[in-house]
GROMACS .gro file of C-alpha atoms in nm:
model
  107
    1UNK     CA    1  -1.411   0.409   0.323
    2UNK     CA    2  -1.522   0.566  -0.023
    3UNK     CA    3  -1.393   0.404  -0.325
    4UNK     CA    4  -1.132   0.566  -0.517
    5UNK     CA    5  -1.213   0.708  -0.822
    6UNK     CA    6  -1.042   0.619  -1.162
    7UNK     CA    7  -0.836   0.946  -1.154
    8UNK     CA    8  -0.739   0.895  -0.820
    9UNK     CA    9  -0.610   0.528  -0.891
   10UNK     CA   10  -0.441   0.648  -1.190
   11UNK     CA   11  -0.239   0.900  -1.006
   12UNK     CA   12  -0.172   0.654  -0.717
   13UNK     CA   13  -0.039   0.397  -0.943
   14UNK     CA   14   0.201   0.648  -1.108
   15UNK     CA   15   0.329   0.764  -0.767
   16UNK     CA   16   0.348   0.382  -0.666
   17UNK     CA   17   0.554   0.280  -0.967
   18UNK     CA   18   0.855   0.463  -0.816
   19UNK     CA   19   0.822   0.291  -0.471
   20UNK     CA   20   0.966  -0.035  -0.351
   21UNK     CA   21   0.794  -0.266  -0.106
   22UNK     CA   22   0.822  -0.172   0.265
   23UNK     CA   23   0.654  -0.453   0.425
   24UNK     CA   24   0.705  -0.841   0.293
   25UNK     CA   25   0.468  -1.123   0.387
   26UNK     CA   26   0.645  -1.478   0.417
   27UNK     CA   27   0.519  -1.807   0.549
   28UNK     CA   28   0.420  -1.680   0.900
   29UNK     CA   29   0.144  -1.498   0.743
   30UNK     CA   30  -0.044  -1.170   0.886
   31UNK     CA   31   0.096  -1.177   1.234
   32UNK     CA   32   0.003  -0.891   1.512
   33UNK     CA   33   0.358  -0.744   1.451
   34UNK     CA   34   0.303  -0.754   1.063
   35UNK     CA   35  -0.008  -0.559   1.103
   36UNK     CA   36   0.138  -0.298   1.342
   37UNK     CA   37   0.405  -0.272   1.101
   38UNK     CA   38   0.193  -0.196   0.788
   39UNK     CA   39  -0.011   0.037   0.990
   40UNK     CA   40   0.277   0.226   1.096
   41UNK     CA   41   0.387   0.258   0.754
   42UNK     CA   42   0.038   0.352   0.593
   43UNK     CA   43   0.041   0.615   0.876
   44UNK     CA   44   0.356   0.751   0.768
   45UNK     CA   45   0.373   0.737   0.415
   46UNK     CA   46  -0.002   0.677   0.300
   47UNK     CA   47   0.070   0.460  -0.017
   48UNK     CA   48   0.293   0.178   0.025
   49UNK     CA   49   0.405  -0.163  -0.157
   50UNK     CA   50   0.348  -0.515   0.011
   51UNK     CA   51   0.513  -0.820  -0.118
   52UNK     CA   52   0.313  -1.114  -0.052
   53UNK     CA   53   0.523  -1.436  -0.078
   54UNK     CA   54   0.249  -1.703  -0.108
   55UNK     CA   55   0.248  -2.043  -0.274
   56UNK     CA   56  -0.069  -1.996  -0.483
   57UNK     CA   57  -0.293  -1.698  -0.646
   58UNK     CA   58  -0.543  -1.777  -0.412
   59UNK     CA   59  -0.345  -1.770  -0.086
   60UNK     CA   60  -0.203  -1.422  -0.192
   61UNK     CA   61  -0.545  -1.294  -0.282
   62UNK     CA   62  -0.659  -1.402   0.075
   63UNK     CA   63  -0.368  -1.226   0.251
   64UNK     CA   64  -0.418  -0.924   0.086
   65UNK     CA   65  -0.781  -0.939   0.185
   66UNK     CA   66  -0.698  -0.970   0.522
   67UNK     CA   67  -0.455  -0.699   0.521
   68UNK     CA   68  -0.703  -0.483   0.387
   69UNK     CA   69  -0.952  -0.562   0.662
   70UNK     CA   70  -0.691  -0.526   0.951
   71UNK     CA   71  -0.549  -0.193   0.806
   72UNK     CA   72  -0.893  -0.022   0.684
   73UNK     CA   73  -0.647   0.049   0.363
   74UNK     CA   74  -0.768   0.049   0.029
   75UNK     CA   75  -0.635  -0.190  -0.264
   76UNK     CA   76  -0.475   0.047  -0.522
   77UNK     CA   77  -0.338  -0.254  -0.749
   78UNK     CA   78  -0.206  -0.578  -0.753
   79UNK     CA   79   0.070  -0.712  -1.007
   80UNK     CA   80   0.212  -1.066  -0.935
   81UNK     CA   81   0.304  -1.071  -0.546
   82UNK     CA   82   0.292  -0.671  -0.521
   83UNK     CA   83   0.015  -0.510  -0.341
   84UNK     CA   84  -0.007  -0.139  -0.366
   85UNK     CA   85  -0.199  -0.019  -0.062
   86UNK     CA   86  -0.354   0.363   0.040
   87UNK     CA   87  -0.487   0.457   0.321
   88UNK     CA   88  -0.501   0.868   0.423
   89UNK     CA   89  -0.317   0.976   0.710
   90UNK     CA   90  -0.500   1.144   0.988
   91UNK     CA   91  -0.214   1.398   0.956
   92UNK     CA   92   0.015   1.410   0.660
   93UNK     CA   93   0.403   1.401   0.726
   94UNK     CA   94   0.528   1.631   0.463
   95UNK     CA   95   0.880   1.454   0.493
   96UNK     CA   96   0.753   1.101   0.481
   97UNK     CA   97   0.406   1.112   0.279
   98UNK     CA   98   0.494   0.933  -0.051
   99UNK     CA   99   0.185   1.141  -0.210
  100UNK     CA  100   0.403   1.454  -0.111
  101UNK     CA  101   0.723   1.304  -0.197
  102UNK     CA  102   0.653   1.183  -0.546
  103UNK     CA  103   0.375   1.440  -0.624
  104UNK     CA  104   0.580   1.558  -0.908
  105UNK     CA  105   0.542   1.197  -1.086
  106UNK     CA  106   0.142   1.230  -1.122
  107UNK     CA  107  -0.011   1.491  -1.349
   0.00000   0.00000   0.00000
């Protein structure tokens, strides 16, 4: 996947600011059902927030890396325990896509 440009990242961060986490990873880590839910959410919404609850920074970073590898998404930003992920949907759903729903927030 091609890396996002600085302008694209800025736009996605602006939209992501209004979002709430849709998937939360707990002590069980990255299971098959969590990966399925992440893929469904990325396919529907394209831009999602994921909350990763882990003891230390290295464990959170490792889990986020595993998420990216498992889903093929691109990391836009991490702040604390929240990761903002983007993956372009094969067919954009106008009613569910956060890029369409919150387009008015970006310039």
